[in-house]
């Protein structure tokens, strides 16, 4: 991508590239989480590289067909389908006509078309109709579920990659491959690979039933945990818990999910890719028909449920289904509509702007109608589909809404909508969101669990250090073609007694063995972070190349740090009063709530700026958030154009 | 679902790069403006520097 685009390239320029890579370990059957791939492009929402880690069989099949990386550039005059056929060793480009935009039908139709006899040989990447009309498009990556005899999919959801794909007029990319075994990656040491696979898969089989039960409930186990720790977003991240959250948690979905062992790659022991069969939507083009819903996962439950003030598991299923079918990111949809609902309740926008729709919190039918409008490219849904950053501009310029309050409650940073964790009390996760390279997506630095649930990083220094090492591990999983869940979601029973429980060192040791057994390069646990560090810093430099990537771009809306409104303050008054008096030494007697809100804000914003200083220093960056010359030289990425870029920003 | 039609506009037969130790060491580049399909070896120097795996 670096070579394909210039600093002036926009997301919809033909030279913008979509790259898909599955890494050296991707496509290992049986190893937990061993079938992921990473997708990158210049995002329509942020203008900088977005990366999305996705399951499904496409990444491994593409590699087995002969290619570590696929790069798609250009813009076709007519809609095309690309076939990468590793069985026939042929690549074909087709013009297509008459094929639906609907990803749900399209992916089944193309699977059938390209290998009717052995549909398990096919994986399809596609998006949907709403990706053409919004900037929130996702990509669906399929696999064929032999037990249910139907196509399933996982999403490369964040940042509008599906929008770029649709704009290029690519209808689908199809990979075809046949037999997969542990030998397919031609590992350097097959016996060692089998051994470490057996250890990790065996531990998950033993401990998942005792810990998260992801093989039964997927990531919905997080709903009650987040609610109990006041981190479940409710009503646009105003609050962190709700008495009705049980209705949308694991206890309910366990009974709704279709029973089966559901991995998004072959033999994955985590098996968290659940779905619901024979669901009947009550709106839209599938109204009254039985469909299969892939999901929901935690993010969709929280984003399209509690954050909209809706505690109805079937409504969430319908949002999930139509987001996938229309090619929409459920996280940006959830956070974006939550913002709209709060603007509506605050009177910043009215029915006059929404086409007559009441968009108060809890309004299910109109939330769904927004999705259908996005798919049709009409109405207020088109504005919502531009994302929060652009909505704030439109609401201010065209509707006269207060820009300052929207800046506080519009949950985006760098242009990307927040994923679904309420971070007011977790400074570590505030940093995890604000300093994430691509914007506030939890996969780069999912510290909220370690900070709020386990309390593994009680000090300021602990948090700054974690903001150095955690993104490096996450980057490593993306680079290698792996899922992060088996690393630290299911942990050894004695993990808490280890020297650094947050790192789950036993598993890191297994990952080092996994890497060594496949690539033949003998590495130790301490070697993994340096592998990522060069890439991580290079991505920061890529942001800089695109006109971002400095301290000012690592800002957060205040809603993520503390209470914006009096109601929010009062909902946690005891906690906030204690913070002001005991932590900051403020005499609050005689202060109004508004004064306390303002005082707390001053402290919390200062605290976040101090965290930035500490993290930048730990990462080897300047106080302005740019990697120093010494850092790029140490990492071996001191290429001439990198040095020129640094020089142009006064870093020499 | 209505019938759809596919019209082949470009086809490339290739020698499938063998995988060794997790890598094919080849990348596939498709430009949909021109329908160009290019297969390139991955530069070892770049791979070693940027991605030390």
XYZ file of C-alpha atoms in Angstrom:
705
model
C 0.000 0.000 0.000
C 2.798 2.396 0.862
C 4.082 2.112 -2.690
C 0.628 2.299 -4.280
C -0.579 5.501 -2.707
C 0.791 9.012 -2.334
C 0.128 11.399 0.522
C -2.635 12.945 -1.573
C -4.463 9.706 -2.339
C -8.070 9.621 -1.259
C -10.058 6.498 -0.509
C -11.915 6.696 -3.812
C -8.885 7.225 -6.019
C -8.105 4.263 -8.271
C -4.605 3.871 -6.830
C -5.990 3.180 -3.371
C -5.310 -0.492 -2.745
C -7.197 -3.166 -0.870
C -4.665 -5.704 0.409
C -5.471 -9.090 1.913
C -2.774 -11.207 3.579
C -2.916 -14.254 5.775
C 0.626 -14.460 7.169
C 2.855 -17.503 7.519
C 0.763 -19.246 10.173
C -2.640 -18.501 8.656
C -4.365 -21.585 7.345
C -3.089 -23.991 9.984
C -6.004 -26.319 10.711
C -6.509 -27.284 14.327
C -4.450 -24.518 15.876
C -6.936 -22.306 17.750
C -7.592 -19.149 15.757
C -5.282 -20.307 12.978
C -7.205 -19.093 9.935
C -7.346 -15.331 9.983
C -6.291 -12.760 7.450
C -5.725 -9.024 7.606
C -7.322 -6.557 5.207
C -6.050 -3.019 4.665
C -6.969 0.041 2.620
C -7.139 3.824 2.915
C -10.354 4.327 4.846
C -13.151 6.608 3.655
C -13.870 7.438 7.273
C -10.360 8.308 8.416
C -8.222 8.986 5.336
C -5.490 6.751 6.802
C -4.810 3.007 6.600
C -7.416 0.822 8.235
C -6.701 -2.799 9.083
C -9.290 -5.414 9.832
C -8.620 -8.935 11.102
C -11.139 -11.385 9.649
C -11.990 -15.072 9.702
C -13.465 -17.188 6.940
C -11.549 -19.315 4.466
C -10.554 -16.740 1.854
C -7.172 -15.739 3.289
C -5.846 -19.293 3.649
C -7.290 -20.403 0.288
C -5.678 -17.430 -1.467
C -2.338 -18.329 0.088
C -2.664 -21.987 -0.791
C -3.450 -20.830 -4.352
C 0.017 -19.302 -4.350
C -0.118 -15.791 -2.953
C 0.938 -14.353 0.380
C -0.776 -11.083 -0.488
C -3.531 -9.974 -2.840
C -3.527 -6.327 -3.884
C -6.554 -4.862 -5.645
C -6.260 -1.453 -7.310
C -8.060 0.521 -10.020
C -11.718 1.149 -10.671
C -13.611 -0.929 -13.180
C -16.117 0.599 -15.595
C -18.478 -2.291 -15.005
C -19.013 -4.714 -12.143
C -16.467 -7.515 -12.026
C -15.848 -10.762 -10.225
C -12.323 -12.076 -9.710
C -11.626 -15.788 -9.374
C -8.372 -17.069 -7.876
C -8.523 -20.770 -8.622
C -5.717 -22.638 -6.894
C -6.987 -25.994 -8.129
C -6.815 -25.052 -11.810
C -3.954 -22.534 -11.298
C -5.985 -19.919 -13.101
C -6.967 -16.340 -12.362
C -9.982 -14.947 -14.158
C -11.789 -11.628 -14.270
C -15.446 -11.653 -15.269
C -17.938 -8.943 -16.073
C -21.123 -9.713 -14.243
C -24.718 -8.746 -14.877
C -27.949 -9.650 -13.190
C -26.367 -10.638 -9.870
C -27.914 -9.236 -6.715
C -26.052 -6.739 -4.515
C -27.349 -8.595 -1.495
C -24.364 -10.306 0.139
C -26.519 -12.985 1.763
C -27.766 -14.324 -1.585
C -24.745 -13.384 -3.646
C -22.284 -15.374 -1.565
C -24.458 -18.480 -1.788
C -24.999 -18.036 -5.534
C -21.300 -17.699 -6.301
C -20.337 -20.622 -4.077
C -22.795 -22.736 -5.996
C -21.636 -21.381 -9.351
C -17.908 -21.953 -8.882
C -18.021 -25.391 -7.272
C -21.443 -26.905 -7.002
C -20.008 -30.359 -6.319
C -17.655 -29.292 -3.523
C -18.848 -25.976 -2.133
C -16.406 -26.286 0.765
C -13.704 -25.501 -1.813
C -15.022 -21.943 -2.222
C -14.661 -18.756 -0.230
C -16.264 -15.524 -1.417
C -15.465 -11.953 -0.429
C -18.268 -9.505 -1.097
C -20.090 -6.512 0.276
C -23.694 -5.315 -0.106
C -25.945 -2.613 -1.444
C -25.428 -0.187 1.435
C -21.666 -0.159 0.853
C -22.441 1.709 -2.384
C -24.409 4.396 -0.577
C -22.492 4.854 2.671
C -18.949 5.036 4.008
C -19.530 2.236 6.518
C -19.249 -0.720 4.128
C -17.818 -4.000 5.398
C -16.572 -7.102 3.596
C -18.073 -10.536 4.196
C -15.616 -13.469 4.038
C -17.347 -16.819 3.618
C -16.884 -20.470 4.323
C -19.198 -23.332 3.562
C -20.774 -24.911 6.618
C -20.942 -28.574 5.637
C -23.168 -29.518 8.554
C -25.836 -26.955 7.753
C -25.153 -27.079 4.008
C -25.027 -23.326 3.714
C -22.631 -20.447 3.377
C -21.561 -18.605 6.523
C -19.525 -15.431 6.850
C -17.360 -13.249 9.038
C -16.734 -9.590 8.513
C -13.785 -7.325 7.851
C -15.935 -4.687 9.409
C -14.137 -1.527 10.341
C -13.328 1.619 8.445
C -15.400 1.241 5.287
C -13.302 -1.329 3.421
C -16.515 -2.560 1.775
C -17.181 0.966 0.533
C -13.783 1.014 -1.220
C -14.473 -2.448 -2.667
C -17.883 -1.351 -4.012
C -16.462 1.876 -5.400
C -13.934 -0.142 -7.400
C -16.918 -1.939 -8.897
C -15.716 -5.269 -7.557
C -18.729 -7.432 -6.934
C -16.805 -10.322 -5.411
C -13.433 -12.004 -5.163
C -13.572 -15.775 -5.038
C -10.834 -18.169 -3.926
C -10.937 -21.879 -4.741
C -8.843 -24.545 -3.082
C -9.260 -28.177 -2.114
C -7.574 -30.280 0.529
C -6.231 -28.660 3.667
C -4.069 -30.365 6.249
C -1.329 -29.410 8.656
C 1.088 -30.094 5.819
C -0.450 -27.546 3.462
C 1.652 -24.699 4.875
C 4.696 -26.958 4.445
C 5.862 -26.351 8.011
C 9.530 -26.686 8.854
C 8.838 -29.120 11.692
C 5.521 -30.938 11.384
C 5.913 -32.905 14.604
C 6.619 -29.777 16.616
C 3.596 -28.102 15.011
C 1.365 -31.029 15.917
C 2.684 -30.986 19.449
C 2.065 -27.303 20.160
C -1.318 -27.454 18.433
C -2.351 -30.316 20.672
C -1.262 -28.417 23.784
C -3.115 -25.195 23.002
C -6.256 -26.809 21.599
C -6.319 -29.234 24.516
C -6.142 -26.446 27.059
C -9.010 -24.580 25.386
C -11.120 -27.712 25.254
C -10.544 -28.137 28.979
C -10.803 -24.557 30.191
C -13.314 -22.824 27.928
C -16.233 -24.693 29.508
C -15.035 -23.434 32.914
C -14.208 -19.873 31.874
C -16.041 -18.181 28.998
C -18.035 -20.973 27.337
C -17.332 -19.404 23.961
C -17.955 -22.709 22.207
C -21.540 -22.321 23.429
C -22.197 -18.595 23.613
C -19.477 -16.939 21.544
C -18.441 -13.530 22.795
C -21.869 -12.780 24.279
C -20.324 -13.908 27.575
C -18.887 -10.386 27.722
C -22.295 -8.714 28.071
C -22.834 -9.492 31.770
C -19.155 -8.966 32.581
C -19.121 -5.512 31.011
C -22.435 -4.652 32.619
C -21.204 -5.741 36.058
C -18.094 -3.569 35.677
C -20.029 -0.548 34.436
C -18.456 -0.774 30.967
C -21.426 -1.800 28.782
C -22.336 1.204 26.609
C -25.901 2.334 27.197
C -27.605 5.218 25.360
C -24.606 6.459 23.399
C -22.043 5.631 26.083
C -23.810 7.793 28.683
C -24.012 4.916 31.133
C -22.214 1.623 31.658
C -24.901 -0.694 32.931
C -28.599 -1.398 32.671
C -30.943 -3.652 34.640
C -32.295 -5.228 31.435
C -28.899 -6.233 30.085
C -29.535 -9.869 31.023
C -32.068 -10.018 28.218
C -29.322 -9.508 25.619
C -26.580 -11.572 27.234
C -25.238 -15.093 27.117
C -28.094 -16.630 29.065
C -30.522 -15.749 26.290
C -28.319 -16.313 23.245
C -27.248 -19.725 24.493
C -30.799 -20.823 23.832
C -31.203 -18.943 20.562
C -27.978 -20.032 18.864
C -28.198 -23.048 16.615
C -26.299 -25.852 18.328
C -23.071 -26.915 16.694
C -19.307 -26.671 16.797
C -18.778 -23.407 14.955
C -15.335 -22.207 14.043
C -14.583 -19.672 11.300
C -11.569 -21.799 10.379
C -11.123 -25.548 10.283
C -10.722 -27.210 13.631
C -10.553 -24.044 15.739
C -11.187 -25.107 19.329
C -12.570 -21.710 20.356
C -15.506 -22.291 18.010
C -17.141 -18.942 18.753
C -18.766 -18.297 15.345
C -22.342 -18.992 16.294
C -25.491 -18.249 14.374
C -29.246 -18.422 14.493
C -31.269 -20.470 12.045
C -34.837 -19.896 10.922
C -34.914 -16.332 12.128
C -37.808 -14.382 10.602
C -37.199 -10.636 10.109
C -40.148 -8.361 10.675
C -38.990 -5.595 8.321
C -37.240 -5.162 4.981
C -36.915 -7.360 1.910
C -36.701 -10.569 3.963
C -39.770 -9.772 6.054
C -41.595 -12.983 6.890
C -38.916 -15.286 5.426
C -36.725 -17.706 7.361
C -33.056 -16.685 7.238
C -29.807 -17.697 8.913
C -28.085 -14.989 10.978
C -24.326 -15.182 11.511
C -23.937 -13.784 14.997
C -24.379 -11.725 17.008
C -21.072 -11.138 18.694
C -20.588 -8.925 21.744
C -19.885 -5.778 19.728
C -23.103 -6.123 17.769
C -25.135 -6.832 20.900
C -23.738 -3.786 22.678
C -23.675 -1.473 19.652
C -27.050 -2.318 18.162
C -28.658 -3.143 21.498
C -27.780 -1.444 24.777
C -26.147 1.554 23.121
C -29.420 2.256 21.299
C -31.398 1.689 24.486
C -32.882 -1.509 23.084
C -32.894 -4.698 25.161
C -34.439 -7.106 22.690
C -32.338 -10.032 21.432
C -34.446 -10.464 18.295
C -34.149 -6.831 17.274
C -30.367 -7.232 17.582
C -30.555 -10.311 15.350
C -32.420 -8.335 12.719
C -29.914 -5.463 12.851
C -27.113 -8.035 12.613
C -28.728 -9.772 9.642
C -29.372 -6.653 7.615
C -25.986 -5.123 8.381
C -24.311 -8.251 7.000
C -26.671 -8.545 4.058
C -26.307 -4.875 3.118
C -22.550 -4.909 3.794
C -22.508 -2.595 6.830
C -20.213 -2.508 9.858
C -22.355 -3.263 12.911
C -20.031 -1.267 15.192
C -20.111 1.979 13.217
C -23.832 1.477 12.680
C -24.499 1.001 16.389
C -22.309 3.877 17.561
C -23.491 6.123 14.720
C -27.202 5.588 15.363
C -26.627 5.992 19.108
C -25.140 9.419 18.384
C -28.128 10.307 16.194
C -30.530 9.228 18.931
C -28.845 11.386 21.537
C -28.826 14.350 19.139
C -32.541 13.756 18.606
C -33.273 13.595 22.323
C -31.227 16.737 22.942
C -33.164 18.562 20.230
C -30.049 19.084 18.108
C -31.928 17.444 15.234
C -35.678 17.067 14.837
C -38.208 15.148 12.778
C -37.829 17.875 10.194
C -34.303 16.592 9.563
C -34.936 12.881 9.922
C -37.714 12.637 7.364
C -40.346 12.508 10.050
C -38.784 9.674 12.034
C -38.746 9.672 15.820
C -35.210 8.601 16.626
C -35.419 8.575 20.407
C -33.455 5.882 22.229
C -35.246 2.571 22.057
C -36.991 3.198 18.747
C -36.434 -0.135 17.010
C -38.432 0.263 13.848
C -36.825 3.540 12.905
C -33.332 2.215 13.641
C -34.043 -0.597 11.187
C -35.544 1.853 8.712
C -32.228 3.726 8.703
C -30.514 0.528 7.524
C -33.061 -0.010 4.760
C -32.618 3.597 3.652
C -28.864 3.075 3.482
C -29.412 0.032 1.296
C -31.736 2.002 -0.995
C -29.531 5.094 -0.930
C -32.262 7.424 0.185
C -33.526 9.532 3.078
C -31.849 10.432 6.360
C -30.087 7.051 6.337
C -27.708 8.374 3.687
C -26.556 11.101 6.081
C -26.162 8.612 8.952
C -24.158 6.402 6.575
C -21.505 9.079 6.254
C -20.317 8.378 9.790
C -20.217 10.540 12.904
C -17.436 12.887 11.855
C -19.332 13.995 8.758
C -22.684 13.946 10.543
C -21.310 16.454 13.055
C -20.350 18.780 10.211
C -23.721 18.400 8.460
C -25.766 18.783 11.630
C -23.862 21.971 12.499
C -23.770 23.549 9.049
C -27.165 22.504 7.681
C -29.280 22.015 10.812
C -27.696 24.634 13.104
C -26.811 22.090 15.813
C -24.362 23.000 18.594
C -20.929 21.879 17.383
C -19.329 21.870 20.841
C -21.792 19.467 22.454
C -21.639 17.185 19.394
C -17.849 17.145 19.731
C -18.285 15.883 23.302
C -20.886 13.193 22.571
C -19.976 12.109 19.037
C -18.056 8.933 19.761
C -15.457 8.985 17.029
C -11.746 9.573 16.937
C -9.713 9.969 13.764
C -13.103 9.624 12.004
C -13.725 6.041 13.154
C -16.633 5.217 15.430
C -15.779 3.773 18.861
C -16.202 0.081 19.407
C -18.426 -0.909 22.287
C -16.686 -0.331 25.600
C -17.511 2.457 28.011
C -14.156 3.874 29.038
C -14.915 6.693 31.462
C -13.248 4.913 34.380
C -10.480 3.173 32.429
C -7.627 5.502 31.590
C -5.815 2.564 29.989
C -8.655 1.939 27.550
C -8.944 5.660 26.842
C -5.338 5.428 25.696
C -6.108 2.165 23.918
C -8.737 3.962 21.883
C -7.176 7.399 21.483
C -3.726 6.206 20.525
C -4.834 3.303 18.333
C -3.299 3.853 14.926
C -6.474 3.322 12.938
C -8.941 4.858 15.387
C -10.860 3.602 18.412
C -11.164 -0.102 17.726
C -10.555 -2.419 20.658
C -8.546 -5.008 18.753
C -5.387 -2.902 18.904
C -5.368 -2.345 22.654
C -8.166 -4.188 24.418
C -7.067 -3.117 27.851
C -10.446 -2.622 29.448
C -10.677 -6.222 30.586
C -7.175 -6.216 32.059
C -7.705 -2.803 33.647
C -11.299 -2.915 34.874
C -11.991 -6.615 35.370
C -8.607 -8.039 36.399
C -6.983 -4.808 37.742
C -3.662 -5.942 36.263
C -2.415 -2.372 35.723
C -3.172 -0.273 38.786
C -0.525 2.417 38.305
C -0.112 5.120 35.691
C 3.222 3.559 34.703
C 1.584 0.129 34.292
C -0.942 1.623 31.894
C 1.669 3.426 29.805
C 3.750 0.256 29.592
C 0.715 -1.795 28.553
C -0.005 0.712 25.810
C 3.406 -0.139 24.436
C 3.337 -3.918 24.558
C -0.329 -4.787 24.047
C -0.631 -3.318 20.536
C 2.541 -5.168 19.606
C 1.014 -8.523 20.474
C -2.149 -7.650 18.604
C -0.113 -6.558 15.592
C 1.765 -9.846 15.734
C -1.441 -11.862 15.516
C -2.530 -9.854 12.498
C 0.827 -10.283 10.802
C 0.887 -14.017 11.326
C -2.693 -14.757 10.265
C -4.049 -15.541 13.716
C -6.960 -14.690 15.970
C -6.246 -12.993 19.286
C -8.941 -14.722 21.326
C -6.944 -17.870 22.211
C -4.119 -15.723 23.592
C -5.827 -14.063 26.534
C -9.532 -14.814 26.579
C -9.070 -18.343 27.836
C -6.104 -18.407 30.212
C -4.172 -21.078 32.147
C -5.581 -21.772 35.583
C -2.354 -20.653 37.262
C -1.969 -17.532 35.114
C -2.678 -15.106 37.927
C 0.290 -16.472 39.877
C 2.741 -15.783 37.058
C 5.103 -12.808 37.006
C 3.176 -10.922 34.295
C -0.335 -12.337 34.161
C -1.528 -9.711 31.668
C 0.788 -11.154 29.029
C -0.259 -14.793 29.531
C 3.346 -15.874 29.150
C 2.572 -19.582 28.850
C 0.600 -18.880 25.689
C 3.225 -16.529 24.326
C 5.663 -19.407 24.679
C 3.350 -21.617 22.656
C 3.035 -18.940 19.979
C 6.821 -18.734 19.750
C 6.912 -22.524 19.313
C 4.112 -22.337 16.725
C 6.016 -19.709 14.759
C 9.263 -21.675 14.959
C 7.650 -24.935 13.874
C 6.108 -23.411 10.735
C 8.774 -20.939 9.599
C 11.864 -22.791 10.826
C 13.110 -19.616 12.492
C 13.802 -20.408 16.106
C 12.295 -17.658 18.194
C 11.714 -17.116 21.890
C 8.762 -15.323 23.520
C 10.738 -12.103 23.809
C 11.326 -12.097 20.040
C 7.658 -11.601 19.131
C 7.269 -7.948 20.071
C 10.248 -6.755 18.001
C 8.653 -8.492 14.989
C 5.645 -6.207 15.346
C 7.385 -3.030 16.362
C 8.700 -2.216 12.920
C 5.291 -2.707 11.335
C 3.507 -0.764 14.061
C 5.812 2.219 13.700
C 5.638 2.006 9.928
C 1.847 2.265 10.129
C 2.181 5.377 12.306
C 4.488 6.825 9.658
C 1.916 5.891 7.015
C -0.632 7.997 8.926
C 1.880 10.841 8.883
C 2.329 10.430 5.132
C -1.449 10.769 4.706
C -1.545 14.050 6.655
C -2.377 12.645 10.106
C -0.356 10.697 12.674
C 0.522 13.417 15.172
C -0.529 14.242 18.713
C -3.523 16.344 17.697
C -5.025 13.306 15.952
C -4.917 11.189 19.104
C -7.720 13.181 20.697
C -10.906 11.792 22.195
C -14.440 13.089 22.704
C -14.890 13.938 26.368
C -17.733 11.422 26.719
C -15.056 8.709 26.670
C -13.217 10.266 29.620
C -15.935 11.463 31.923
C -19.471 12.766 32.361
C -20.545 15.351 29.812
C -23.964 16.049 31.312
C -25.343 16.586 34.776
C -27.376 13.372 34.459
C -24.260 11.365 33.757
C -22.489 12.879 36.744
C -25.425 12.180 39.015
C -25.607 8.566 37.838
C -22.184 8.013 39.434
C -22.129 10.904 41.868
C -20.496 9.043 44.720
C -17.636 7.867 42.520
C -17.057 11.281 40.975
C -17.359 13.165 44.269
C -14.834 10.778 45.794
C -12.480 11.271 42.859
C -12.647 15.039 43.210
C -12.122 15.068 46.963
C -9.748 12.167 47.583
C -7.755 11.981 44.346
C -7.633 15.656 43.410
C -8.043 17.334 46.815
C -10.974 19.512 45.802
C -13.319 20.950 48.417
C -16.648 20.258 46.733
C -18.851 21.736 49.428
C -20.936 24.469 47.901
C -20.124 23.441 44.308
C -22.959 22.959 41.842
C -23.055 19.776 39.804
C -22.155 21.801 36.716
C -19.068 23.108 38.500
C -18.099 19.607 39.554
C -18.523 18.363 35.964
C -16.198 21.125 34.758
C -13.636 20.495 37.494
C -13.529 16.766 36.875
C -13.173 17.356 33.159
C -10.134 19.541 33.714
C -8.405 16.798 35.711
C -9.314 13.988 33.368
C -8.241 15.812 30.224
C -4.931 16.677 31.884
C -4.501 13.049 32.904
C -5.027 11.858 29.319
C -2.450 14.333 28.009
C 0.042 13.071 30.593
C -0.664 9.522 29.451
C 0.071 10.530 25.877
C 3.447 11.937 26.979
C 4.329 8.720 28.787
C 3.222 6.419 25.974
C 4.953 8.415 23.258
C 8.170 8.329 25.235
C 7.863 4.584 25.816
C 7.238 3.981 22.128
C 10.254 6.050 21.112
C 8.218 8.874 19.617
C 8.579 12.641 19.874
C 6.248 14.601 22.173
C 4.255 15.275 18.999
C 3.684 11.547 18.533
C 6.090 10.918 15.644
C 8.652 8.079 15.698
C 12.107 9.545 16.236
C 15.012 9.022 13.867
C 16.643 6.793 16.479
C 13.492 4.649 16.610
C 13.179 4.151 12.864
C 16.886 3.372 12.627
C 16.684 0.886 15.488
C 13.787 -0.844 13.748
C 15.474 -0.865 10.337
C 12.756 1.155 8.634
C 14.925 4.164 7.869
C 14.124 4.029 4.167
C 14.940 7.193 2.177
C 11.284 8.208 1.801
C 10.704 7.637 5.533
C 13.650 9.846 6.411
C 12.387 12.498 3.990
C 8.936 12.311 5.576
C 10.390 12.760 9.056
C 12.499 15.677 7.873
C 9.446 17.380 6.405
C 7.892 17.219 9.884
C 10.966 18.631 11.583
C 12.183 15.283 12.940
C 15.899 14.887 12.205
C -32.825 -15.368 -7.326
C -32.745 -14.056 -10.904
C -30.253 -15.597 -13.323
C -26.982 -13.833 -13.630
C -24.359 -13.967 -16.340
C -20.588 -13.886 -16.158
C -18.536 -12.853 -19.154
C -14.845 -13.696 -18.964
C -12.740 -10.668 -19.811
C -9.314 -11.845 -18.670
C -7.757 -15.194 -17.891
C -4.279 -16.074 -16.722
C -2.906 -19.562 -16.313
C -0.024 -19.533 -13.852
C 2.498 -21.847 -12.264
C 1.337 -22.059 -8.705
C 4.106 -20.913 -6.349
C 4.798 -23.653 -3.835
C 4.407 -22.896 -0.170
C 7.474 -23.330 1.945
C 7.489 -22.817 5.687
C 4.260 -20.828 5.613
C 5.160 -18.521 2.735
C 4.614 -18.578 -0.998
C 6.930 -15.571 -1.394
C 4.682 -14.276 -4.156
C 2.074 -11.547 -4.313
C -0.843 -11.123 -6.685
C -1.719 -7.668 -8.053
C -4.919 -7.033 -9.941
C -5.805 -3.664 -11.401
C -9.503 -3.669 -12.235
C -9.226 -0.510 -14.360
C -7.060 -2.252 -16.915
C -7.742 -5.884 -15.964
C -4.008 -6.342 -15.537
C -2.989 -9.378 -13.493
C 0.558 -9.471 -12.176
C 2.318 -12.050 -10.064
C 5.479 -10.843 -8.378
C 8.017 -12.415 -6.069
C 8.079 -10.845 -2.622
C 11.246 -8.861 -2.098
C 13.183 -10.718 0.558
C 14.920 -7.589 1.778
C 11.641 -5.771 2.335
C 10.063 -8.818 3.937
C 12.970 -9.127 6.346
C 12.954 -5.468 7.311
C 9.295 -4.676 7.524
C 8.075 -8.008 8.686
C 10.748 -9.887 10.508
C 8.798 -13.084 10.217
